[in-house]
Coordinates of C-alpha atoms in Angstrom, one line a residue:
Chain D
X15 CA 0.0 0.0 0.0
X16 CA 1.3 3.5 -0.9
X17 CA 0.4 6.4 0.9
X18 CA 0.8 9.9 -0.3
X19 CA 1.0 11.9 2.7
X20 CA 0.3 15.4 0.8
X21 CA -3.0 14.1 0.1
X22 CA -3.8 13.2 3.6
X23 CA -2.5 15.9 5.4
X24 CA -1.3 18.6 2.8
X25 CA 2.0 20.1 2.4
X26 CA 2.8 20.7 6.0
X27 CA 3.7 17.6 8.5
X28 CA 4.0 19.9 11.8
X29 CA 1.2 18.8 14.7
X30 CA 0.4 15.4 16.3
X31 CA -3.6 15.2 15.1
X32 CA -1.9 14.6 11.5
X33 CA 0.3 11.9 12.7
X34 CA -2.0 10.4 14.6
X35 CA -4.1 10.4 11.7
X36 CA -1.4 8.4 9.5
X37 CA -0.5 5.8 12.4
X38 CA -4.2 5.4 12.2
X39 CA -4.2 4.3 9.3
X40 CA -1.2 2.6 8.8
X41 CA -0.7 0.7 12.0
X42 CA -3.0 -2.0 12.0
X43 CA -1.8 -3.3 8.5
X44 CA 2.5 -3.0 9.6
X45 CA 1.0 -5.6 12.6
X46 CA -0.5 -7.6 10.4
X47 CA 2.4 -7.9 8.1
X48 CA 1.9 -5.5 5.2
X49 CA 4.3 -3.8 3.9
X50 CA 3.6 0.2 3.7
X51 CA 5.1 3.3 1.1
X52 CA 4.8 6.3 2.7
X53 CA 5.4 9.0 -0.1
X54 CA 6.5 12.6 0.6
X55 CA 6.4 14.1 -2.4
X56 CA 4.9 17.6 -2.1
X57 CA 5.5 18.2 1.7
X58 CA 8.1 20.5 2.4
X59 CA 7.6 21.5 6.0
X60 CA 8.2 19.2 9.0
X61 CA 8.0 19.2 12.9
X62 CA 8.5 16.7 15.4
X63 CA 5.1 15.7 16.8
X64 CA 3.7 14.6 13.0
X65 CA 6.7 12.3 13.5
X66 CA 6.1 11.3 17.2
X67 CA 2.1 10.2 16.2
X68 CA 2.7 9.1 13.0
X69 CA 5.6 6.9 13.3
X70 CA 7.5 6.9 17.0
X71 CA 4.6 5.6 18.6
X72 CA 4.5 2.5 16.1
X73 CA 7.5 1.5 18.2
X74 CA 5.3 1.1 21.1
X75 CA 3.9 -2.5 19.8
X76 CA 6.4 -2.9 16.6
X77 CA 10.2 -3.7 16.5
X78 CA 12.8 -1.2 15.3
X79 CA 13.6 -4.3 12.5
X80 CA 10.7 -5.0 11.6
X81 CA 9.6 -1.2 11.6
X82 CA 12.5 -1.1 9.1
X83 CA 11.5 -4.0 6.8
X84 CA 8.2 -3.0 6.3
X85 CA 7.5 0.8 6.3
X86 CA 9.5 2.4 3.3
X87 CA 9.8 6.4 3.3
X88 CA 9.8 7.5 -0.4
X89 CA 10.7 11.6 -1.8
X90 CA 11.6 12.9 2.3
X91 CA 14.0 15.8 1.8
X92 CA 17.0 16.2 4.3
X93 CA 15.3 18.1 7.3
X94 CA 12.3 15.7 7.4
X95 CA 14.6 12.7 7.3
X96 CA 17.1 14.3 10.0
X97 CA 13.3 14.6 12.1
X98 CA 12.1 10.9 11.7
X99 CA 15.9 9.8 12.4
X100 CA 15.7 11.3 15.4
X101 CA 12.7 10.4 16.6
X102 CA 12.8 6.7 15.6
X103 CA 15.8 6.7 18.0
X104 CA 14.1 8.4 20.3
X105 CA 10.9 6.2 20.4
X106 CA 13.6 2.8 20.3
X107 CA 15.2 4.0 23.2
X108 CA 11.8 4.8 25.2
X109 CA 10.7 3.5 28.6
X110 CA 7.1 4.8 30.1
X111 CA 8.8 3.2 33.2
X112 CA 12.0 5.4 34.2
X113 CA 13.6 5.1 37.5
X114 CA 12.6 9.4 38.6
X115 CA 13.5 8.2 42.1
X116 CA 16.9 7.6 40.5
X117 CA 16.9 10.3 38.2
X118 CA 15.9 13.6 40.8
X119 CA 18.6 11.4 43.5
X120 CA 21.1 12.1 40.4
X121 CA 20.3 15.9 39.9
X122 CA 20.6 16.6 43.9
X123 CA 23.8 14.8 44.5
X124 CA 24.9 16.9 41.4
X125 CA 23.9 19.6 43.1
X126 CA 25.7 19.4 46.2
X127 CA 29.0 18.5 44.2
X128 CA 28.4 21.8 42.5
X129 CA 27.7 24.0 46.0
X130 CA 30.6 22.6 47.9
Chain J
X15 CA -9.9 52.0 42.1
X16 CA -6.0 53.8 41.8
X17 CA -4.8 53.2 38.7
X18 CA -1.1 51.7 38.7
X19 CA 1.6 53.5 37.1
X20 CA 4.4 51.2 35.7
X21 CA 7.6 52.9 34.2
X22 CA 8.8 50.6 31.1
X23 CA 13.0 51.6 30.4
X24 CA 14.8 51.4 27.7
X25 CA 14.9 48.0 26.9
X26 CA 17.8 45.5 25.1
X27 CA 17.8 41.5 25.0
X28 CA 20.7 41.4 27.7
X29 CA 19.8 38.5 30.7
X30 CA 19.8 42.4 32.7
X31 CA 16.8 43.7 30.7
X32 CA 14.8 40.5 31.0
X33 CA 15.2 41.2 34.8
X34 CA 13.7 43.9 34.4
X35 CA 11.1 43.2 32.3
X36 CA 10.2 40.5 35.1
X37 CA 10.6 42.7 37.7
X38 CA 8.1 44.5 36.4
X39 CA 5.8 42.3 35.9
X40 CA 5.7 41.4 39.0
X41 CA 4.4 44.4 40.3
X42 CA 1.5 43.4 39.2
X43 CA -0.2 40.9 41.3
X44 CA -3.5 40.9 42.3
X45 CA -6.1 40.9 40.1
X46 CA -8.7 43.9 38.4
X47 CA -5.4 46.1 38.9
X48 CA -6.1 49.4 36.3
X49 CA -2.3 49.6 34.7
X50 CA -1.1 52.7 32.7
X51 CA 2.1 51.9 31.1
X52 CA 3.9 55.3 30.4
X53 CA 7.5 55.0 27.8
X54 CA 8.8 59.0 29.7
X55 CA 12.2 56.4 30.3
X56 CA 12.3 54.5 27.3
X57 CA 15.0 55.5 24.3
X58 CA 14.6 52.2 22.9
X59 CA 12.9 49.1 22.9
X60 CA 13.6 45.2 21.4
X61 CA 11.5 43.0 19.8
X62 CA 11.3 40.4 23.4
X63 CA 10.4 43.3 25.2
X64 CA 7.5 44.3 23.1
X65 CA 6.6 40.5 23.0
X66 CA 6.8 40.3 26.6
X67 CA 4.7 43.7 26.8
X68 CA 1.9 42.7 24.6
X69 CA 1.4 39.4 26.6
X70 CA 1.5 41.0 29.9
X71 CA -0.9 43.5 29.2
X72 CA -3.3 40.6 28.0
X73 CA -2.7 38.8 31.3
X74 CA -3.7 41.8 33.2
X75 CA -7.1 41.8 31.1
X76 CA -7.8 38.5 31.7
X77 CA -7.6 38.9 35.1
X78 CA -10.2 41.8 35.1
X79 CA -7.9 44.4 34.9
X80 CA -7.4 46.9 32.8
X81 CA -4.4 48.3 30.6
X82 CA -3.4 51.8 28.9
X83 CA -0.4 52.1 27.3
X84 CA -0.2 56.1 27.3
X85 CA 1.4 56.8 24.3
X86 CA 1.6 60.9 25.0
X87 CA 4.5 59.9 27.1
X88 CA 6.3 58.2 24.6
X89 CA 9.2 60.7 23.3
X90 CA 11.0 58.6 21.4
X91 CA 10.2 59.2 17.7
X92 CA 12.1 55.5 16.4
X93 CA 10.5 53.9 19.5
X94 CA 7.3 55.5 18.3
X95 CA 7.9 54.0 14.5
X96 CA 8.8 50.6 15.7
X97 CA 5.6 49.9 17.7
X98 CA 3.6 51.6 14.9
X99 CA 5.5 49.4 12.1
X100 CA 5.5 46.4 13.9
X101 CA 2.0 46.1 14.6
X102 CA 1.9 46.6 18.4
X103 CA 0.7 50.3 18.9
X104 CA -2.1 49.4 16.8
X105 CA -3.0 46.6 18.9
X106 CA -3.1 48.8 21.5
X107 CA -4.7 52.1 21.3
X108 CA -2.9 54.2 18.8
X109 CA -4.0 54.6 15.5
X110 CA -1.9 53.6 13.4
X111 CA -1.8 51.1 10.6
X112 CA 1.0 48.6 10.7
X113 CA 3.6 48.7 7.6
X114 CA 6.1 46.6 6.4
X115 CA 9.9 47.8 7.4
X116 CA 12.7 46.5 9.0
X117 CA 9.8 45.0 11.8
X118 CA 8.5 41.7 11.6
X119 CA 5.1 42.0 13.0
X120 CA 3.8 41.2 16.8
X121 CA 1.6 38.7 16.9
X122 CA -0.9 37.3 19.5
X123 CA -1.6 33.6 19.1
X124 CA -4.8 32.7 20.7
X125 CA -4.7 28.9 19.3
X126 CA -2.4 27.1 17.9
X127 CA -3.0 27.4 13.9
X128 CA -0.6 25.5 12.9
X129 CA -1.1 27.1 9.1
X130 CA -1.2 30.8 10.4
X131 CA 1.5 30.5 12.6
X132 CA 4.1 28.5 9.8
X133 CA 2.9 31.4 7.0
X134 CA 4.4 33.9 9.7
X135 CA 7.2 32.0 10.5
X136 CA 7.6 30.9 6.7
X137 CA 7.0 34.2 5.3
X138 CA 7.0 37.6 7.5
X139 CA 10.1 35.9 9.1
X140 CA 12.6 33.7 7.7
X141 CA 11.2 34.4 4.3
X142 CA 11.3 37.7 4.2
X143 CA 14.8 38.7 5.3
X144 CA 17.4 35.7 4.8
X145 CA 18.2 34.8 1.1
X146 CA 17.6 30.9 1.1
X147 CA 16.5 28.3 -1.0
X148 CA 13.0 27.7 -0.2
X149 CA 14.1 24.2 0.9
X150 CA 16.2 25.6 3.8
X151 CA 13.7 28.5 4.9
X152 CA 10.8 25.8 4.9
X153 CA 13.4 23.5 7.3
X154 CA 13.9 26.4 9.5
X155 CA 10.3 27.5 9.9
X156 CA 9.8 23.7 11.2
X157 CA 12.5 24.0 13.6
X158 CA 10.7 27.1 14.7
X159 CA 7.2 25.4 15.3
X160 CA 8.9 23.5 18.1
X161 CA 8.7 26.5 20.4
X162 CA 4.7 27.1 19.2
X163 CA 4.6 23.8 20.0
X164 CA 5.7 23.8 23.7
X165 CA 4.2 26.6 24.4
X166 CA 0.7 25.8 23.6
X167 CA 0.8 22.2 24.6
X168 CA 3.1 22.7 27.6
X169 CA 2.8 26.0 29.3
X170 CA -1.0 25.6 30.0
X171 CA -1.0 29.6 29.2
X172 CA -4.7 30.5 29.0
X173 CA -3.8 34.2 27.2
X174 CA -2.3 32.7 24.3
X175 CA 1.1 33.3 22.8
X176 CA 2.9 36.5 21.8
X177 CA 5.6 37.2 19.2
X178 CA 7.9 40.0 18.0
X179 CA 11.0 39.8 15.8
X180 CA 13.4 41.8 14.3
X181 CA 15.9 41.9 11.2
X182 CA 19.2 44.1 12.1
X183 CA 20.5 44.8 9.0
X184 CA 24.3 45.8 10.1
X185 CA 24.6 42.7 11.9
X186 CA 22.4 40.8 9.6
X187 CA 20.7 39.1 13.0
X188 CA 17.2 37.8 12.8
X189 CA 15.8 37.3 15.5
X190 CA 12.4 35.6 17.0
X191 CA 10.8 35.8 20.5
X192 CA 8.0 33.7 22.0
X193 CA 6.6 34.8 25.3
X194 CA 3.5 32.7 27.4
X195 CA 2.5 33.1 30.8
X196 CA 1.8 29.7 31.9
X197 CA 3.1 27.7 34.5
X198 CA 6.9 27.5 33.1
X199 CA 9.4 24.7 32.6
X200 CA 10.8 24.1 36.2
X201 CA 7.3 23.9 37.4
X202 CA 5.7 21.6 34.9
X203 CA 8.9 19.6 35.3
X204 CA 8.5 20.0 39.1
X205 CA 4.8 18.7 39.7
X206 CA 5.6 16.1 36.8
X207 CA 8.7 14.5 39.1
X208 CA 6.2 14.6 42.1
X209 CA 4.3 12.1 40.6
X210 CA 7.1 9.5 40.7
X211 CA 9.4 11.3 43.6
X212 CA 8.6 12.0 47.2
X213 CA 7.5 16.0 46.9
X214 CA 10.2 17.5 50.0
X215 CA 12.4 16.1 47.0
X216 CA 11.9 17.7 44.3
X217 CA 11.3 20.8 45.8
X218 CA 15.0 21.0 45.6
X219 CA 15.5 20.8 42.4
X220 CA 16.5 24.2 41.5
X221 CA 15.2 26.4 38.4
X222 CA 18.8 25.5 36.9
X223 CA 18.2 21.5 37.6
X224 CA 15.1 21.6 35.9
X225 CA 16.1 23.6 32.3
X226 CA 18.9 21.0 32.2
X227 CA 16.7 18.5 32.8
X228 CA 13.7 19.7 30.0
X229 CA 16.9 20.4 27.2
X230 CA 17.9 16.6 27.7
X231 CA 17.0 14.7 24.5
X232 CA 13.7 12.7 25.0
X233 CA 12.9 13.9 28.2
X234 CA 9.6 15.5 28.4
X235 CA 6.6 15.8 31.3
X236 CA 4.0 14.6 28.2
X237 CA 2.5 11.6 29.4
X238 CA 0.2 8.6 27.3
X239 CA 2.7 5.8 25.7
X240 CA 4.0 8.2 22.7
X241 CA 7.9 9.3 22.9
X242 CA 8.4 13.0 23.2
X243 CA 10.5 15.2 24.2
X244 CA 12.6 16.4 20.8
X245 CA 11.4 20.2 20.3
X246 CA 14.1 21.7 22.5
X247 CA 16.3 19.1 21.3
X248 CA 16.4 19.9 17.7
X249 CA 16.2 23.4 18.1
X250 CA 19.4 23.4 19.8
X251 CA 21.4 21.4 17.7
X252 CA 19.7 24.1 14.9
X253 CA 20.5 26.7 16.8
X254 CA 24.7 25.2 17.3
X255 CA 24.9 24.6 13.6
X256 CA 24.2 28.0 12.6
X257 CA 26.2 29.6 14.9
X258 CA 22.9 31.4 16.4
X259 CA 21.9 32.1 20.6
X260 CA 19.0 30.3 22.0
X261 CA 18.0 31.5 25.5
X262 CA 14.9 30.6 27.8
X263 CA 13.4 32.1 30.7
X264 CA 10.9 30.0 32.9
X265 CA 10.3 30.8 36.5
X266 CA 13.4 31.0 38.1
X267 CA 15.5 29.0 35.2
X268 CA 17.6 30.3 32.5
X269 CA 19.1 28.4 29.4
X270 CA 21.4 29.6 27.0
X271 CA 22.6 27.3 23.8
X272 CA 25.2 29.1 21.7
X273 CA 28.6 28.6 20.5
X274 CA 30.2 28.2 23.2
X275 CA 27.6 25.4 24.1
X276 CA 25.1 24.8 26.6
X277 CA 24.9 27.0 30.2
X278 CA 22.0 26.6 32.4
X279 CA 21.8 29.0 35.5
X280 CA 18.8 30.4 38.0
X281 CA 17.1 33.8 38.0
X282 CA 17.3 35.8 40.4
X283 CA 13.9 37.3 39.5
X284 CA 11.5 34.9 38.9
X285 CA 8.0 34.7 36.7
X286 CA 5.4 32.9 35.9
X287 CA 5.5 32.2 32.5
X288 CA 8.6 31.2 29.5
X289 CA 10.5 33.3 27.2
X290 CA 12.0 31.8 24.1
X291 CA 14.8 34.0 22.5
X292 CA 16.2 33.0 19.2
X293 CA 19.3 35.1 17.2
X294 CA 19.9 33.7 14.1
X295 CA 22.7 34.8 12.1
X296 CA 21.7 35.5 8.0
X297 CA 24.4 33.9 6.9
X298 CA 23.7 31.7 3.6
X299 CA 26.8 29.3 4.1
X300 CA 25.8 28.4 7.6
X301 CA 22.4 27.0 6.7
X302 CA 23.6 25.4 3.2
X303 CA 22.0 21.6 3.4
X304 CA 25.1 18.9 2.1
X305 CA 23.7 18.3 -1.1
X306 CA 22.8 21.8 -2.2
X307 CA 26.0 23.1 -4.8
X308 CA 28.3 26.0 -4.0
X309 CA 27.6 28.5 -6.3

């Protein structure tokens, strides 16, 4: 299935209701297997949460691999692919469980280093 | 009711005039305070400032108050053509129609649309003063949206969003300010952390600790099962590239990105709201993308 993302969302992939609008619809078939073109031609502008929505949260249930394998990323010019590089690393690398306890313990101790 | 008289200075985009532009808003406090803003000091005044100005006054009406900027006071005739040019006197009393100059127009962002607020960006901003391929002006006005976009989804402001900007045309500097008056950074990062982390805790954390913390790549107080956390991110690697100055002031937290790296640092003034400050530099070579030819 090919997708042209110009005609679902215009020339501008900037806020998160658009990308949640493309994971929408493109989600259920990378689970079941089916391999997805998402085509850029046409869009010129780009913002992190249309990438977040529309692809970083396909991590949440999807593998990095098989992410890879299946969802191809046709005509993206160099800003938009620096975006969704970023933010596939981003969503790989992303726990809803972090250790705060560990992390605020971190800062404060920092802290202290700093002041004596 | 007495009717509050606040002095505004002359006004740069040093940390020093932020101070005071945050020490004056904090003589404001209560709410249906009558304000009458009178320029007798001011010489000169920068795009953040009017920014900052615009949203303040808004705040003050939204909390039943009301605002006069008393532009009889105002002896400064370049002062005078700024506001004029850039939109804000007309927004606020004087009549006069804005034009296009050196200015890029104040704005006031009510809700975030998105198409609105990337023509600005697109074309009153980037567009109209740096000589880039579209491909590059389109990639900054995307870099730029980040900001929008943590102010309207983060801040909580319930005034809306203000802008000014500015071309200087001996330094060739552009440059962009955001203001909102909602909760800032170190307190969204604050009562996010509490969540987790006993609250005596977290208090601690300092305004400094918490702008480190909210710059840190994929970090963000956005909960739901969707990573986050890139807009600051990316607009400091953006911002390093180019050679350019980002600063932010939230509460009692200060950030500065430039070329020297990254500095976080406390206020000693705080407020109650953020302030995104961006200097680009116009230079075509900084921003040239790898594949686009030297000509």
């Amino acid at each position: 299935m090919k997708l042209s993302i110009k005609e679902w969302v215009g020339p501008r992939c900037i806020i998160k209701e658009d990308g949640q609008k493309i994971y929408e619809v493109i989600h259920g078939l990378l689970k079941s297997g089916e391999t997805i073109t998402l085509d850029f031609n046409g869009v010129s502008q780009f913002a992190s949460p249309f990438f977040n929505f529309a692809i970083g949260q396909l991590l949440n249930d999807i593998s990095e691999d098989e992410l890879r394998r299946l969802l191809i990323i046709e005509n993206l010019n160099e800003s938009g692919s620096m975006v969704v590089d970023r933010v596939i690393e981003n969503a790989a690398q992303y726990h809803g469980d972090k250790d705060y306890q560990k992390i605020v313990d971190d800062i404060l101790e920092q802290q202290a280093r700093e002041s004596d | 009711m007495t009717q509050k008289i606040i002095q505004i200075p002359t006004l740069n985009d040093t940390p020093e005039d932020f101070q005071q532009l945050f020490e004056m808003s904090n003589q404001v406090n209560g709410l249906f305070e009558d304000v009458r803003f009178d320029f007798s000091s001011c010489r000169f005044l920068r795009s953040n400032a009017v920014a900052f100005l615009g949203g303040f006054a808004r705040l003050i009406e939204s909390l039943g108050g009301s605002v006069i900027f008393d532009w009889d006071t105002l002896r400064s005739n370049s002062v005078r053509a700024n506001l004029c040019q850039n939109g804000f006197a007309g927004n606020f009393g004087y009549n006069a129609k804005a034009w296009s100059g050196h200015s890029i127009p104040y704005r006031e962002e009510m809700e975030p649309d998105m198409n609105e607020i990337m023509d600005y960006l697109t074309f009153s901003w980037i567009g109209k003063w740096v000589n880039v391929t579209d491909r590059l002006r389109d990639a900054i006005s995307g870099r730029m949206w980040e900001i929008y976009s943590n102010a309207f989804e983060h801040s909580g402001t319930e005034v809306g969003v203000f802008t000014c900007g500015q071309h200087f045309r001996h330094r060739n500097d552009l440059i962009l300010t955001v203001v909102d008056f909602g909760r800032g950074i170190p307190a969204k990062v604050k009562a996010f952390l509490s969540q987790f982390v006993d609250e005596a805790r977290v208090s601690k954390l300092s305004g400094a600790d918490c702008m480190k913390w909210a710059f840190e790549r994929g970090n963000t107080t956005s909960m739901g099962g969707v990573a986050r956390g890139l807009g600051l991110d990316l607009l400091k690697d953006f911002v390093r590239i180019n050679q350019g100055k980002l600063e932010v002031y939230s509460n009692d937290g200060y950030a500065i990105i430039d070329k020297e790296g990254e500095r976080f640092d406390n206020c000693s003034i705080s407020f109650q709201g953020t302030v995104v400050h961006i200097t680009l530099r116009c230079d075509e070579k900084l921003y040239r993308f790898y594949d686009e030819a030297e000509e």
